[in-house]
mmCIF file of N, CA and C in Angstrom:
data_model
loop_
_atom_site.group_PDB
_atom_site.id
_atom_site.type_symbol
_atom_site.label_atom_id
_atom_site.label_comp_id
_atom_site.label_asym_id
_atom_site.label_seq_id
_atom_site.Cartn_x
_atom_site.Cartn_y
_atom_site.Cartn_z
ATOM 1 N N UNK O 1410 -33.177 -28.356 3.014
ATOM 2 C CA UNK O 1410 -34.414 -28.075 3.712
ATOM 3 C C UNK O 1410 -35.452 -29.122 3.326
ATOM 4 N N UNK O 1411 -36.256 -29.482 4.285
ATOM 5 C CA UNK O 1411 -37.272 -30.491 4.011
ATOM 6 C C UNK O 1411 -38.658 -29.940 4.313
ATOM 7 N N UNK O 1412 -39.634 -30.461 3.584
ATOM 8 C CA UNK O 1412 -41.021 -30.082 3.821
ATOM 9 C C UNK O 1412 -41.875 -31.328 3.702
ATOM 10 N N UNK O 1413 -42.653 -31.588 4.740
ATOM 11 C CA UNK O 1413 -43.578 -32.712 4.749
ATOM 12 C C UNK O 1413 -44.994 -32.155 4.746
ATOM 13 N N UNK O 1414 -45.702 -32.357 3.643
ATOM 14 C CA UNK O 1414 -47.073 -31.885 3.511
ATOM 15 C C UNK O 1414 -47.990 -32.712 4.401
ATOM 16 N N UNK O 1415 -48.784 -32.024 5.228
ATOM 17 C CA UNK O 1415 -49.726 -32.699 6.112
ATOM 18 C C UNK O 1415 -51.149 -32.639 5.576
ATOM 19 N N UNK O 1416 -51.555 -31.474 5.032
ATOM 20 C CA UNK O 1416 -52.910 -31.358 4.521
ATOM 21 C C UNK O 1416 -53.032 -30.213 3.519
ATOM 22 N N UNK O 1417 -54.056 -30.317 2.682
ATOM 23 C CA UNK O 1417 -54.421 -29.267 1.741
ATOM 24 C C UNK O 1417 -55.929 -29.069 1.853
ATOM 25 N N UNK O 1418 -56.375 -27.815 1.724
ATOM 26 C CA UNK O 1418 -57.811 -27.560 1.787
ATOM 27 C C UNK O 1418 -58.156 -26.314 0.989
ATOM 28 N N UNK O 1419 -59.446 -26.166 0.719
ATOM 29 C CA UNK O 1419 -59.984 -25.017 -0.007
ATOM 30 C C UNK O 1419 -61.120 -24.411 0.822
ATOM 31 N N UNK O 1420 -60.773 -23.789 1.955
ATOM 32 C CA UNK O 1420 -61.816 -23.241 2.824
ATOM 33 C C UNK O 1420 -62.338 -21.896 2.326
ATOM 34 N N UNK O 1421 -63.464 -21.504 2.876
ATOM 35 C CA UNK O 1421 -63.990 -20.165 2.675
ATOM 36 C C UNK O 1421 -63.518 -19.357 3.886
ATOM 37 N N UNK O 1422 -62.887 -18.220 3.627
ATOM 38 C CA UNK O 1422 -62.295 -17.424 4.704
ATOM 39 C C UNK O 1422 -63.351 -16.905 5.668
ATOM 40 N N UNK O 1423 -63.138 -17.158 6.938
ATOM 41 C CA UNK O 1423 -64.023 -16.619 7.979
ATOM 42 C C UNK O 1423 -63.522 -15.266 8.459
ATOM 43 N N UNK O 1424 -62.279 -14.944 8.101
ATOM 44 C CA UNK O 1424 -61.674 -13.652 8.411
ATOM 45 C C UNK O 1424 -60.657 -13.359 7.309
ATOM 46 N N UNK O 1425 -60.105 -12.166 7.286
ATOM 47 C CA UNK O 1425 -59.098 -11.829 6.286
ATOM 48 C C UNK O 1425 -57.791 -12.568 6.594
ATOM 49 N N UNK O 1426 -57.101 -12.957 5.533
ATOM 50 C CA UNK O 1426 -55.773 -13.557 5.611
ATOM 51 C C UNK O 1426 -54.880 -12.807 4.632
ATOM 52 N N UNK O 1427 -53.597 -13.052 4.704
ATOM 53 C CA UNK O 1427 -52.644 -12.483 3.752
ATOM 54 C C UNK O 1427 -52.071 -13.631 2.928
ATOM 55 N N UNK O 1428 -52.156 -13.492 1.614
ATOM 56 C CA UNK O 1428 -51.623 -14.507 0.709
ATOM 57 C C UNK O 1428 -50.099 -14.514 0.791
ATOM 58 N N UNK O 1429 -49.522 -15.684 0.996
ATOM 59 C CA UNK O 1429 -48.066 -15.826 1.101
ATOM 60 C C UNK O 1429 -47.360 -15.573 -0.226
ATOM 61 N N UNK O 1430 -48.066 -15.697 -1.331
ATOM 62 C CA UNK O 1430 -47.451 -15.532 -2.643
ATOM 63 C C UNK O 1430 -47.322 -14.052 -3.005
ATOM 64 N N UNK O 1431 -48.443 -13.336 -2.891
ATOM 65 C CA UNK O 1431 -48.467 -11.951 -3.379
ATOM 66 C C UNK O 1431 -48.536 -10.898 -2.279
ATOM 67 N N UNK O 1432 -48.887 -11.293 -1.068
ATOM 68 C CA UNK O 1432 -48.980 -10.343 0.026
ATOM 69 C C UNK O 1432 -50.280 -9.555 0.071
ATOM 70 N N UNK O 1433 -51.210 -9.837 -0.835
ATOM 71 C CA UNK O 1433 -52.492 -9.149 -0.839
ATOM 72 C C UNK O 1433 -53.477 -9.883 0.072
ATOM 73 N N UNK O 1434 -54.526 -9.178 0.442
ATOM 74 C CA UNK O 1434 -55.523 -9.754 1.337
ATOM 75 C C UNK O 1434 -56.346 -10.837 0.650
ATOM 76 N N UNK O 1435 -56.641 -11.867 1.402
ATOM 77 C CA UNK O 1435 -57.673 -12.842 1.058
ATOM 78 C C UNK O 1435 -58.876 -12.390 1.876
ATOM 79 N N UNK O 1436 -59.921 -11.986 1.208
ATOM 80 C CA UNK O 1436 -61.054 -11.368 1.875
ATOM 81 C C UNK O 1436 -61.979 -12.380 2.538
ATOM 82 N N UNK O 1437 -62.680 -11.922 3.548
ATOM 83 C CA UNK O 1437 -63.670 -12.737 4.234
ATOM 84 C C UNK O 1437 -64.667 -13.278 3.213
ATOM 85 N N UNK O 1438 -65.038 -14.526 3.333
ATOM 86 C CA UNK O 1438 -65.958 -15.264 2.453
ATOM 87 C C UNK O 1438 -65.346 -15.668 1.114
ATOM 88 N N UNK O 1439 -64.093 -15.354 0.859
ATOM 89 C CA UNK O 1439 -63.409 -15.758 -0.377
ATOM 90 C C UNK O 1439 -62.859 -17.173 -0.199
ATOM 91 N N UNK O 1440 -63.049 -18.015 -1.196
ATOM 92 C CA UNK O 1440 -62.460 -19.349 -1.167
ATOM 93 C C UNK O 1440 -60.980 -19.218 -1.510
ATOM 94 N N UNK O 1441 -60.150 -19.906 -0.743
ATOM 95 C CA UNK O 1441 -58.709 -19.848 -0.954
ATOM 96 C C UNK O 1441 -58.108 -21.228 -0.746
ATOM 97 N N UNK O 1442 -56.827 -21.355 -1.021
ATOM 98 C CA UNK O 1442 -56.107 -22.613 -0.848
ATOM 99 C C UNK O 1442 -55.224 -22.498 0.388
ATOM 100 N N UNK O 1443 -55.202 -23.528 1.205
ATOM 101 C CA UNK O 1443 -54.324 -23.559 2.374
ATOM 102 C C UNK O 1443 -53.625 -24.910 2.419
ATOM 103 N N UNK O 1444 -52.307 -24.854 2.622
ATOM 104 C CA UNK O 1444 -51.599 -26.108 2.871
ATOM 105 C C UNK O 1444 -50.867 -26.000 4.204
ATOM 106 N N UNK O 1445 -50.763 -27.131 4.863
ATOM 107 C CA UNK O 1445 -50.058 -27.190 6.136
ATOM 108 C C UNK O 1445 -49.018 -28.295 6.059
ATOM 109 N N UNK O 1446 -47.959 -28.100 6.814
ATOM 110 C CA UNK O 1446 -46.913 -29.103 6.819
ATOM 111 C C UNK O 1446 -45.816 -28.776 7.802
ATOM 112 N N UNK O 1447 -44.793 -29.589 7.764
ATOM 113 C CA UNK O 1447 -43.621 -29.397 8.604
ATOM 114 C C UNK O 1447 -42.455 -28.971 7.714
ATOM 115 N N UNK O 1448 -41.941 -27.780 7.970
ATOM 116 C CA UNK O 1448 -40.799 -27.244 7.230
ATOM 117 C C UNK O 1448 -39.604 -27.296 8.158
ATOM 118 N N UNK O 1449 -38.689 -28.202 7.876
ATOM 119 C CA UNK O 1449 -37.542 -28.450 8.758
ATOM 120 C C UNK O 1449 -37.987 -28.665 10.204
ATOM 121 N N UNK O 1450 -39.094 -29.392 10.368
ATOM 122 C CA UNK O 1450 -39.591 -29.737 11.689
ATOM 123 C C UNK O 1450 -40.518 -28.721 12.323
ATOM 124 N N UNK O 1451 -40.657 -27.535 11.718
ATOM 125 C CA UNK O 1451 -41.541 -26.495 12.255
ATOM 126 C C UNK O 1451 -42.877 -26.518 11.518
ATOM 127 N N UNK O 1452 -43.982 -26.429 12.271
ATOM 128 C CA UNK O 1452 -45.311 -26.404 11.679
ATOM 129 C C UNK O 1452 -45.495 -25.130 10.863
ATOM 130 N N UNK O 1453 -46.103 -25.276 9.702
ATOM 131 C CA UNK O 1453 -46.347 -24.145 8.809
ATOM 132 C C UNK O 1453 -47.738 -24.289 8.214
ATOM 133 N N UNK O 1454 -48.496 -23.202 8.194
ATOM 134 C CA UNK O 1454 -49.817 -23.164 7.578
ATOM 135 C C UNK O 1454 -49.832 -21.971 6.629
ATOM 136 N N UNK O 1455 -50.061 -22.229 5.348
ATOM 137 C CA UNK O 1455 -49.885 -21.206 4.328
ATOM 138 C C UNK O 1455 -51.156 -20.976 3.527
ATOM 139 N N UNK O 1456 -51.701 -19.745 3.557
ATOM 140 C CA UNK O 1456 -52.864 -19.407 2.736
ATOM 141 C C UNK O 1456 -52.433 -18.773 1.410
ATOM 142 N N UNK O 1457 -53.135 -19.124 0.335
ATOM 143 C CA UNK O 1457 -52.856 -18.562 -0.990
ATOM 144 C C UNK O 1457 -54.173 -18.303 -1.726
ATOM 145 N N UNK O 1458 -54.211 -17.219 -2.517
ATOM 146 C CA UNK O 1458 -55.325 -17.044 -3.448
ATOM 147 C C UNK O 1458 -55.318 -18.242 -4.393
ATOM 148 N N UNK O 1459 -56.453 -18.594 -4.942
ATOM 149 C CA UNK O 1459 -56.511 -19.715 -5.880
ATOM 150 C C UNK O 1459 -55.623 -19.467 -7.085
ATOM 151 N N UNK O 1460 -55.608 -18.231 -7.602
ATOM 152 C CA UNK O 1460 -54.771 -17.926 -8.759
ATOM 153 C C UNK O 1460 -53.285 -17.903 -8.396
ATOM 154 N N UNK O 1461 -52.966 -17.608 -7.153
ATOM 155 C CA UNK O 1461 -51.567 -17.641 -6.715
ATOM 156 C C UNK O 1461 -51.081 -19.076 -6.560
ATOM 157 N N UNK O 1462 -51.977 -19.977 -6.163
ATOM 158 C CA UNK O 1462 -51.630 -21.398 -6.106
ATOM 159 C C UNK O 1462 -51.251 -21.890 -7.502
ATOM 160 N N UNK O 1463 -52.037 -21.502 -8.508
ATOM 161 C CA UNK O 1463 -51.731 -21.892 -9.891
ATOM 162 C C UNK O 1463 -50.393 -21.323 -10.326
ATOM 163 N N UNK O 1464 -50.106 -20.080 -9.957
ATOM 164 C CA UNK O 1464 -48.821 -19.464 -10.303
ATOM 165 C C UNK O 1464 -47.668 -20.196 -9.627
ATOM 166 N N UNK O 1465 -47.868 -20.591 -8.371
ATOM 167 C CA UNK O 1465 -46.831 -21.330 -7.644
ATOM 168 C C UNK O 1465 -46.554 -22.664 -8.331
ATOM 169 N N UNK O 1466 -47.612 -23.355 -8.763
ATOM 170 C CA UNK O 1466 -47.441 -24.621 -9.468
ATOM 171 C C UNK O 1466 -46.731 -24.409 -10.805
ATOM 172 N N UNK O 1467 -47.074 -23.338 -11.503
ATOM 173 C CA UNK O 1467 -46.419 -23.012 -12.778
ATOM 174 C C UNK O 1467 -44.936 -22.749 -12.544
ATOM 175 N N UNK O 1468 -44.607 -22.015 -11.497
ATOM 176 C CA UNK O 1468 -43.216 -21.722 -11.168
ATOM 177 C C UNK O 1468 -42.453 -23.007 -10.894
ATOM 178 N N UNK O 1469 -43.085 -23.934 -10.195
ATOM 179 C CA UNK O 1469 -42.448 -25.220 -9.905
ATOM 180 C C UNK O 1469 -42.194 -25.998 -11.193
ATOM 181 N N UNK O 1470 -43.204 -26.057 -12.079
ATOM 182 C CA UNK O 1470 -43.069 -26.809 -13.325
ATOM 183 C C UNK O 1470 -42.064 -26.177 -14.287
ATOM 184 N N UNK O 1471 -42.130 -24.859 -14.451
ATOM 185 C CA UNK O 1471 -41.277 -24.182 -15.432
ATOM 186 C C UNK O 1471 -39.861 -23.943 -14.934
ATOM 187 N N UNK O 1472 -39.723 -23.645 -13.651
ATOM 188 C CA UNK O 1472 -38.419 -23.246 -13.130
ATOM 189 C C UNK O 1472 -37.859 -24.191 -12.078
ATOM 190 N N UNK O 1473 -38.633 -25.204 -11.718
ATOM 191 C CA UNK O 1473 -38.167 -26.150 -10.718
ATOM 192 C C UNK O 1473 -38.058 -25.556 -9.320
ATOM 193 N N UNK O 1474 -38.712 -24.414 -9.093
ATOM 194 C CA UNK O 1474 -38.624 -23.743 -7.801
ATOM 195 C C UNK O 1474 -39.509 -24.447 -6.778
ATOM 196 N N UNK O 1475 -38.898 -25.009 -5.758
ATOM 197 C CA UNK O 1475 -39.667 -25.639 -4.691
ATOM 198 C C UNK O 1475 -39.863 -24.681 -3.529
ATOM 199 N N UNK O 1476 -39.030 -23.660 -3.431
ATOM 200 C CA UNK O 1476 -39.156 -22.654 -2.391
ATOM 201 C C UNK O 1476 -39.322 -21.300 -3.056
ATOM 202 N N UNK O 1477 -39.927 -20.374 -2.337
ATOM 203 C CA UNK O 1477 -40.135 -19.038 -2.876
ATOM 204 C C UNK O 1477 -40.039 -18.021 -1.749
ATOM 205 N N UNK O 1478 -39.760 -16.802 -2.117
ATOM 206 C CA UNK O 1478 -39.722 -15.698 -1.164
ATOM 207 C C UNK O 1478 -41.149 -15.218 -0.939
ATOM 208 N N UNK O 1479 -41.672 -15.296 0.284
ATOM 209 C CA UNK O 1479 -43.048 -14.842 0.525
ATOM 210 C C UNK O 1479 -43.260 -13.389 0.113
ATOM 211 N N UNK O 1480 -44.426 -13.136 -0.445
ATOM 212 C CA UNK O 1480 -44.888 -11.800 -0.827
ATOM 213 C C UNK O 1480 -44.078 -11.185 -1.983
ATOM 214 N N UNK O 1481 -43.331 -11.983 -2.736
ATOM 215 C CA UNK O 1481 -42.427 -11.454 -3.750
ATOM 216 C C UNK O 1481 -43.024 -11.365 -5.150
ATOM 217 N N UNK O 1482 -44.219 -11.937 -5.355
ATOM 218 C CA UNK O 1482 -44.768 -12.022 -6.703
ATOM 219 C C UNK O 1482 -46.050 -11.211 -6.847
ATOM 220 N N UNK O 1483 -46.343 -10.864 -8.079
ATOM 221 C CA UNK O 1483 -47.613 -10.223 -8.383
ATOM 222 C C UNK O 1483 -48.713 -11.266 -8.268
ATOM 223 N N UNK O 1484 -49.904 -10.809 -7.910
ATOM 224 C CA UNK O 1484 -51.018 -11.730 -7.702
ATOM 225 C C UNK O 1484 -51.299 -12.570 -8.947
ATOM 226 N N UNK O 1485 -51.317 -13.882 -8.755
ATOM 227 C CA UNK O 1485 -51.625 -14.814 -9.839
ATOM 228 C C UNK O 1485 -50.552 -14.919 -10.901
ATOM 229 N N UNK O 1486 -49.321 -14.501 -10.608
ATOM 230 C CA UNK O 1486 -48.271 -14.449 -11.614
ATOM 231 C C UNK O 1486 -46.954 -14.950 -11.035
ATOM 232 N N UNK O 1487 -46.052 -15.372 -11.916
ATOM 233 C CA UNK O 1487 -44.703 -15.716 -11.466
ATOM 234 C C UNK O 1487 -43.767 -14.522 -11.675
ATOM 235 N N UNK O 1488 -44.337 -13.388 -12.046
ATOM 236 C CA UNK O 1488 -43.566 -12.161 -12.222
ATOM 237 C C UNK O 1488 -43.305 -11.530 -10.859
ATOM 238 N N UNK O 1489 -42.048 -11.190 -10.610
ATOM 239 C CA UNK O 1489 -41.676 -10.547 -9.341
ATOM 240 C C UNK O 1489 -42.249 -9.140 -9.267
ATOM 241 N N UNK O 1490 -42.458 -8.690 -8.053
ATOM 242 C CA UNK O 1490 -42.950 -7.325 -7.840
ATOM 243 C C UNK O 1490 -41.876 -6.316 -8.172
#
């Protein structure tokens, strides 16, 4: 599987979103992390809580995980639900 990163941003939410890492709401007016890219040729836009982004990076560094199961982790943690 391939992923080509197109952009990263830290917007303030204008509406609620669902964090791809933990499955919890990103509330309106909350700053969050969003990355967009092409995953096997399909456009993907992914919102994450700031603490979930850090957990995702930790998972990559400690476990070499480049892919993850959406909504499978506790908020801000690499611990599975």
